[in-house]
Tab-separated table of C-alpha atoms in Angstrom:
chain	number	residue	atom	x	y	z
A	1239	MET	CA	-2.254	-25.159	-2.167
A	1240	GLU	CA	-3.123	-24.723	-6.292
A	1241	ASN	CA	-0.389	-25.357	-8.372
A	1242	ALA	CA	-1.397	-21.633	-10.364
A	1243	ALA	CA	-0.323	-19.819	-7.694
A	1244	PRO	CA	2.527	-17.627	-8.270
A	1245	VAL	CA	5.941	-17.719	-7.159
A	1246	TRP	CA	5.747	-14.420	-5.050
A	1247	PRO	CA	9.364	-13.254	-5.210
A	1248	GLU	CA	10.259	-13.906	-9.257
A	1249	ARG	CA	6.978	-12.587	-9.546
A	1250	THR	CA	7.675	-9.060	-7.634
A	1251	ALA	CA	10.975	-9.161	-9.488
A	1252	GLU	CA	8.893	-8.908	-12.486
A	1253	LEU	CA	6.874	-6.179	-11.927
A	1254	LEU	CA	9.299	-4.208	-10.386
A	1255	GLU	CA	10.750	-4.193	-13.994
A	1256	ALA	CA	7.233	-3.297	-15.656
A	1257	VAL	CA	7.627	-0.262	-12.678
A	1258	ARG	CA	10.831	0.821	-13.897
A	1259	ALA	CA	10.172	0.690	-17.608
A	1260	ARG	CA	6.681	2.306	-17.726
A	1261	SER	CA	7.778	5.009	-14.719
A	1262	PRO	CA	3.379	5.202	-13.915
A	1263	LEU	CA	2.039	7.987	-12.782
A	1264	VAL	CA	0.544	8.282	-9.439
A	1265	GLN	CA	-1.982	10.498	-8.186
A	1266	CYS	CA	-1.544	10.966	-4.388
A	1267	ILE	CA	-4.296	12.464	-2.193
A	1268	THR	CA	-2.429	12.053	1.323
A	1269	ASN	CA	-1.576	13.592	4.229
A	1270	THR	CA	0.330	17.253	4.745
A	1271	VAL	CA	3.123	15.082	7.368
A	1272	VAL	CA	4.057	12.641	4.353
A	1273	GLN	CA	3.879	14.639	0.648
A	1274	ASN	CA	7.413	14.923	0.126
A	1275	VAL	CA	8.408	11.711	1.813
A	1276	THR	CA	6.097	10.229	-0.523
A	1277	ALA	CA	7.130	11.773	-3.197
A	1278	ASN	CA	10.403	11.014	-3.024
A	1279	VAL	CA	9.638	7.648	-2.317
A	1280	LEU	CA	7.976	6.933	-5.957
A	1281	LEU	CA	10.848	8.718	-7.528
A	1282	ALA	CA	13.317	6.459	-6.428
A	1283	LEU	CA	11.387	3.462	-7.505
A	1284	GLY	CA	10.956	4.566	-10.656
A	1285	ALA	CA	7.351	5.715	-10.596
A	1286	SER	CA	6.065	9.466	-10.984
A	1287	ALA	CA	4.047	11.491	-8.733
A	1288	ALA	CA	1.448	14.441	-8.686
A	1289	MET	CA	-0.405	15.596	-4.807
A	1290	VAL	CA	-3.630	16.727	-6.484
A	1291	ASP	CA	-6.140	16.840	-3.932
A	1292	VAL	CA	-8.326	20.043	-5.367
A	1293	PRO	CA	-11.726	19.926	-5.921
A	1294	THR	CA	-12.662	19.739	-9.921
A	1295	GLU	CA	-9.328	19.106	-10.335
A	1296	ALA	CA	-8.368	15.245	-8.601
A	1297	GLY	CA	-11.715	13.434	-10.427
A	1298	PRO	CA	-10.152	14.182	-14.051
A	1299	PHE	CA	-6.547	14.007	-13.166
A	1300	ALA	CA	-8.047	10.167	-11.655
A	1301	ARG	CA	-8.957	10.146	-15.481
A	1302	VAL	CA	-5.558	10.333	-16.482
A	1303	ALA	CA	-2.945	8.799	-14.112
A	1304	ASP	CA	-1.895	5.344	-14.007
A	1305	ALA	CA	-2.954	4.842	-10.194
A	1306	LEU	CA	-4.611	6.323	-7.336
A	1307	LEU	CA	-3.641	7.172	-3.345
A	1308	VAL	CA	-5.838	8.374	-0.835
A	1309	ASN	CA	-4.911	8.517	2.722
A	1310	THR	CA	-7.301	9.715	5.352
A	1311	GLY	CA	-4.441	10.958	7.557
A	1312	THR	CA	-4.943	14.987	7.824
A	1313	PRO	CA	-9.009	14.949	6.124
A	1314	HIS	CA	-9.407	18.577	5.668
A	1315	ALA	CA	-12.370	19.672	3.979
A	1316	GLU	CA	-11.119	19.953	0.356
A	1317	PRO	CA	-8.649	17.076	0.212
A	1318	ARG	CA	-12.502	15.180	1.434
A	1319	VAL	CA	-14.131	16.100	-1.196
A	1320	ALA	CA	-11.343	15.906	-3.605
A	1321	SER	CA	-10.732	12.758	-2.505
A	1322	VAL	CA	-14.450	11.070	-3.233
A	1323	GLU	CA	-14.465	12.951	-5.975
A	1324	ALA	CA	-11.273	10.863	-7.457
A	1325	ALA	CA	-12.161	7.681	-6.135
A	1326	THR	CA	-15.144	7.737	-8.504
A	1327	ALA	CA	-13.398	8.780	-10.991
A	1328	ALA	CA	-10.897	6.352	-10.915
A	1329	VAL	CA	-13.427	3.504	-10.440
A	1330	GLU	CA	-15.051	4.903	-13.909
A	1331	HIS	CA	-12.359	4.808	-16.180
A	1332	GLY	CA	-11.156	1.765	-14.730
A	1333	THR	CA	-7.986	3.278	-12.925
A	1334	PRO	CA	-6.672	0.999	-9.754
A	1335	TRP	CA	-6.707	3.276	-6.613
A	1336	VAL	CA	-5.926	1.962	-2.516
A	1337	LEU	CA	-7.276	3.546	0.483
A	1338	ASP	CA	-4.949	3.955	3.646
A	1339	PRO	CA	-7.077	4.481	5.649
A	1340	VAL	CA	-5.429	6.655	8.498
A	1341	ALA	CA	-6.280	6.487	12.192
A	1342	VAL	CA	-9.430	5.697	11.598
A	1343	GLY	CA	-12.310	4.577	14.282
A	1344	SER	CA	-12.368	6.679	17.428
A	1345	LEU	CA	-11.928	9.634	14.931
A	1346	PRO	CA	-15.301	11.027	13.607
A	1347	VAL	CA	-14.285	12.613	10.598
A	1348	ARG	CA	-11.581	10.628	8.769
A	1349	THR	CA	-13.845	7.078	9.634
A	1350	ALA	CA	-17.063	8.767	8.021
A	1351	LEU	CA	-14.865	9.864	5.192
A	1352	ALA	CA	-13.104	5.858	4.807
A	1353	ARG	CA	-15.961	4.600	4.805
A	1354	ASP	CA	-17.324	6.642	2.140
A	1355	LEU	CA	-14.614	5.898	0.397
A	1356	LEU	CA	-14.813	2.042	0.938
A	1357	ALA	CA	-18.032	1.688	-0.246
A	1358	ILE	CA	-16.813	2.943	-3.652
A	1359	GLY	CA	-14.807	0.043	-4.373
A	1360	PRO	CA	-10.504	0.584	-3.599
A	1361	THR	CA	-8.342	-2.339	-5.360
A	1362	VAL	CA	-6.158	-2.491	-2.837
A	1363	LEU	CA	-7.243	-1.473	1.473
A	1364	ARG	CA	-3.558	-1.185	2.873
A	1365	GLY	CA	-3.191	-0.415	6.893
A	1366	ASN	CA	-2.066	-1.626	9.973
A	1367	ALA	CA	-4.511	-3.965	12.237
A	1368	SER	CA	-6.181	-1.590	14.085
A	1369	GLU	CA	-7.258	0.687	11.126
A	1370	VAL	CA	-8.344	-2.728	8.642
A	1371	LEU	CA	-10.289	-4.035	11.673
A	1372	ALA	CA	-12.087	-0.268	12.722
A	1373	LEU	CA	-12.690	0.410	8.715
A	1374	LEU	CA	-14.493	-3.078	8.297
A	1375	GLY	CA	-15.980	-2.567	11.820
A	1376	ALA	CA	-14.644	-5.060	13.874
A	1377	SER	CA	-12.873	-3.231	16.202
A	1378	ALA	CA	-12.848	0.546	17.662
A	1379	GLY	CA	-9.465	1.359	15.961
A	1380	GLY	CA	-5.909	1.915	17.628
A	1381	ARG	CA	-3.924	4.625	18.935
A	1382	GLY	CA	-3.910	7.480	16.718
A	1383	VAL	CA	-1.797	5.886	13.605
A	1384	ASP	CA	-0.395	3.361	15.854
A	1385	SER	CA	-1.846	-0.285	16.063
A	1386	THR	CA	-2.817	-1.872	18.864
A	1387	ALA	CA	-3.851	-4.910	17.252
A	1388	ARG	CA	-2.078	-7.773	15.922
A	1389	THR	CA	-1.835	-8.517	11.918
A	1390	ASP	CA	-3.439	-11.704	13.037
A	1391	ASP	CA	-6.556	-10.186	14.577
A	1392	ALA	CA	-7.325	-9.015	11.233
A	1393	ARG	CA	-7.116	-11.921	9.493
A	1394	ALA	CA	-10.318	-13.069	8.963
A	1395	ALA	CA	-11.596	-9.613	8.139
A	1396	ALA	CA	-9.210	-9.220	5.331
A	1397	VAL	CA	-9.767	-12.523	3.841
A	1398	ASP	CA	-13.604	-11.686	4.296
A	1399	ALA	CA	-13.129	-8.529	2.351
A	1400	ALA	CA	-10.736	-9.068	-0.257
A	1401	GLY	CA	-13.271	-10.156	-3.061
A	1402	ARG	CA	-16.262	-8.932	-1.798
A	1403	LEU	CA	-15.568	-4.896	-1.085
A	1404	VAL	CA	-12.220	-4.658	-2.065
A	1405	GLY	CA	-9.426	-6.435	-5.055
A	1406	ALA	CA	-7.189	-6.857	-1.984
A	1407	VAL	CA	-6.210	-6.301	1.541
A	1408	ALA	CA	-2.607	-5.421	2.601
A	1409	VAL	CA	-2.337	-5.409	6.642
A	1410	SER	CA	0.967	-3.907	7.426
A	1411	GLY	CA	2.651	-5.366	10.916
A	1412	PRO	CA	6.296	-7.061	11.977
A	1413	VAL	CA	5.058	-9.967	9.429
A	1414	ASP	CA	3.048	-8.393	6.248
A	1415	LEU	CA	-0.426	-10.081	5.460
A	1416	VAL	CA	-2.318	-10.051	2.139
A	1417	ALA	CA	-5.156	-11.140	1.048
A	1418	GLY	CA	-6.116	-10.805	-2.336
A	1419	SER	CA	-8.628	-12.555	-4.797
A	1420	GLY	CA	-9.843	-12.401	-8.688
A	1421	ALA	CA	-6.317	-14.299	-9.799
A	1422	PRO	CA	-5.160	-17.227	-10.300
A	1423	GLY	CA	-3.826	-18.446	-7.398
A	1424	TRP	CA	-5.559	-16.796	-4.850
A	1425	SER	CA	-8.723	-19.138	-4.375
A	1426	GLY	CA	-8.181	-19.364	-0.145
A	1427	THR	CA	-4.523	-17.747	-0.072
A	1428	VAL	CA	-2.656	-15.880	2.044
A	1429	VAL	CA	0.398	-14.262	1.966
A	1430	ARG	CA	2.957	-13.296	4.392
A	1431	VAL	CA	5.953	-11.013	3.742
A	1432	ALA	CA	8.854	-11.484	6.803
A	1433	ASN	CA	11.001	-8.540	5.289
A	1434	GLY	CA	11.162	-4.783	6.758
A	1435	SER	CA	13.003	-3.248	9.606
A	1436	GLU	CA	11.445	-1.736	12.717
A	1437	LEU	CA	13.208	2.411	11.640
A	1438	LEU	CA	10.280	2.259	9.108
A	1439	THR	CA	8.383	2.890	12.099
A	1440	ARG	CA	10.139	5.326	13.572
A	1441	ILE	CA	10.682	7.735	10.411
A	1442	THR	CA	7.849	10.119	9.542
A	1443	GLY	CA	6.107	8.499	6.386
A	1444	GLY	CA	7.844	5.003	6.895
A	1445	GLY	CA	4.019	3.325	6.257
A	1446	CYS	CA	1.791	5.628	4.235
A	1447	ALA	CA	4.562	5.826	1.591
A	1448	LEU	CA	3.711	2.245	1.216
A	1449	GLY	CA	-0.082	2.829	0.352
A	1450	ALA	CA	1.630	4.474	-2.796
A	1451	VAL	CA	3.935	1.727	-3.720
A	1452	ILE	CA	1.378	-0.598	-3.685
A	1453	ALA	CA	-0.370	2.055	-5.612
A	1454	ALA	CA	2.260	2.140	-8.079
A	1455	PHE	CA	2.397	-1.713	-8.520
A	1456	SER	CA	-1.559	-1.733	-9.099
A	1457	ALA	CA	-1.179	0.648	-12.388
A	1458	VAL	CA	1.723	-2.556	-13.662
A	1459	SER	CA	-0.850	-5.507	-12.551
A	1460	PRO	CA	-4.421	-3.984	-12.908
A	1461	GLU	CA	-5.610	-7.490	-12.822
A	1462	ASP	CA	-4.359	-8.682	-9.722
A	1463	PRO	CA	-3.945	-6.314	-7.110
A	1464	GLY	CA	-3.204	-9.138	-4.861
A	1465	ALA	CA	0.100	-9.324	-6.645
A	1466	ALA	CA	0.009	-5.439	-6.811
A	1467	ALA	CA	-0.033	-5.813	-3.267
A	1468	VAL	CA	2.395	-8.198	-2.389
A	1469	ALA	CA	5.010	-6.973	-4.927
A	1470	GLY	CA	4.718	-3.242	-3.652
A	1471	THR	CA	5.084	-4.747	0.594
A	1472	LEU	CA	7.733	-7.065	-0.499
A	1473	VAL	CA	10.130	-4.478	-2.172
A	1474	HIS	CA	9.014	-1.545	0.040
A	1475	THR	CA	10.302	-4.121	3.393
A	1476	VAL	CA	13.520	-5.102	1.784
A	1477	ALA	CA	14.650	-1.656	0.648
A	1478	ALA	CA	14.109	-1.167	4.060
A	1479	GLU	CA	15.757	-3.997	5.459
A	1480	LEU	CA	18.252	-3.384	3.267
A	1481	ALA	CA	18.371	0.367	4.717
A	1482	ALA	CA	18.637	-0.797	8.188
A	1483	ALA	CA	21.525	-3.389	8.142
A	1484	ASP	CA	24.187	0.138	7.110
A	1485	ALA	CA	21.480	2.577	9.111
A	1486	GLY	CA	23.190	4.086	12.242
A	1487	GLY	CA	19.186	5.431	13.582
A	1488	PRO	CA	16.645	7.072	12.184
A	1489	GLY	CA	18.275	10.230	10.511
A	1490	THR	CA	20.587	7.792	8.888
A	1491	PHE	CA	17.741	5.404	7.942
A	1492	GLN	CA	15.937	7.608	5.734
A	1493	PRO	CA	17.849	8.506	3.058
A	1494	LEU	CA	19.344	5.014	2.645
A	1495	PHE	CA	15.851	3.712	2.584
A	1496	LEU	CA	15.405	6.044	-0.361
A	1497	ASP	CA	19.121	5.060	-2.086
A	1498	ARG	CA	18.047	1.532	-1.592
A	1499	LEU	CA	14.699	1.962	-2.906
A	1500	ALA	CA	16.376	3.635	-6.292
A	1501	SER	CA	19.430	1.006	-6.646
A	1502	LEU	CA	17.265	-2.313	-6.057
A	1503	THR	CA	17.095	-5.294	-8.363
A	1504	PRO	CA	15.055	-8.287	-9.278
A	1505	GLU	CA	18.008	-10.348	-7.819
A	1506	ASP	CA	17.878	-8.099	-4.365
A	1507	VAL	CA	14.266	-9.117	-4.169
A	1508	LEU	CA	15.203	-13.396	-5.041
A	1509	ARG	CA	17.835	-12.997	-2.482
A	1510	VAL	CA	16.829	-11.305	0.605
A	1511	ALA	CA	12.518	-11.689	0.108
A	1512	ARG	CA	10.812	-13.910	2.791
A	1513	VAL	CA	7.731	-15.198	1.490
A	1514	SER	CA	4.943	-17.326	2.852
A	1515	GLU	CA	2.110	-18.861	1.367
A	1516	GLU	CA	-1.124	-20.569	3.760
A	1517	ARG	CA	-4.456	-21.397	3.071
A	1518	ALA	CA	-7.507	-18.658	4.345
A	1519	ALA	CA	-9.659	-21.249	5.629
């Protein structure tokens, strides 16, 4: 492991303070099922949300937003046009953006859209193992939004794509995996985050909102998308783990999760984080 590799809990604590200080504006072109959840998660984190998904507005807004999320969960006609418009403008203007290819694979409309978006060059690609594998051409996809592949199944594809197609790849699962590139410490490195709770899979938007959180962290770490992906994943899953400890089930978990995101301190991150590094080869 290179000496320059950052200490991930400490780096995440720094970036959490930066998000709170800057309150980045995240443009969200996301699915209709999770818009409210996504906006509330960003607000609880300390960021701001704008659901600007109308063609002719989406591109100009991506130039003034601090970050962009594109989620393919409900790819209706207008949001498809707006997604390409916004992603293109983001790249032209240097706005970091996250692609969340929800349920790609066997469904033709979203899969074609996600591949067009991948060609534009996301800052971070975030999805479950089946979604990542399907988008990168290594499998047919999962069962809707549910992954049928293990996180490690997507490891090689994520490492190959990081730096070649995208800045970083975040693969969600029981233990999350991040492959990054382009900054000191990332050469040949894979980061695993072992925090979280199964309750995230039993509420609407538990995974989709993570894409928005990573976008917020990308706004304060545009030069290091891998660090943004690790920090966003770690903050999201630590808050979930702390919320789950007090929850009686998914109904009580969701508001507790928002409360924990809002009250999460850098000290909480340092105390609870379970992060490891390994060589990619």
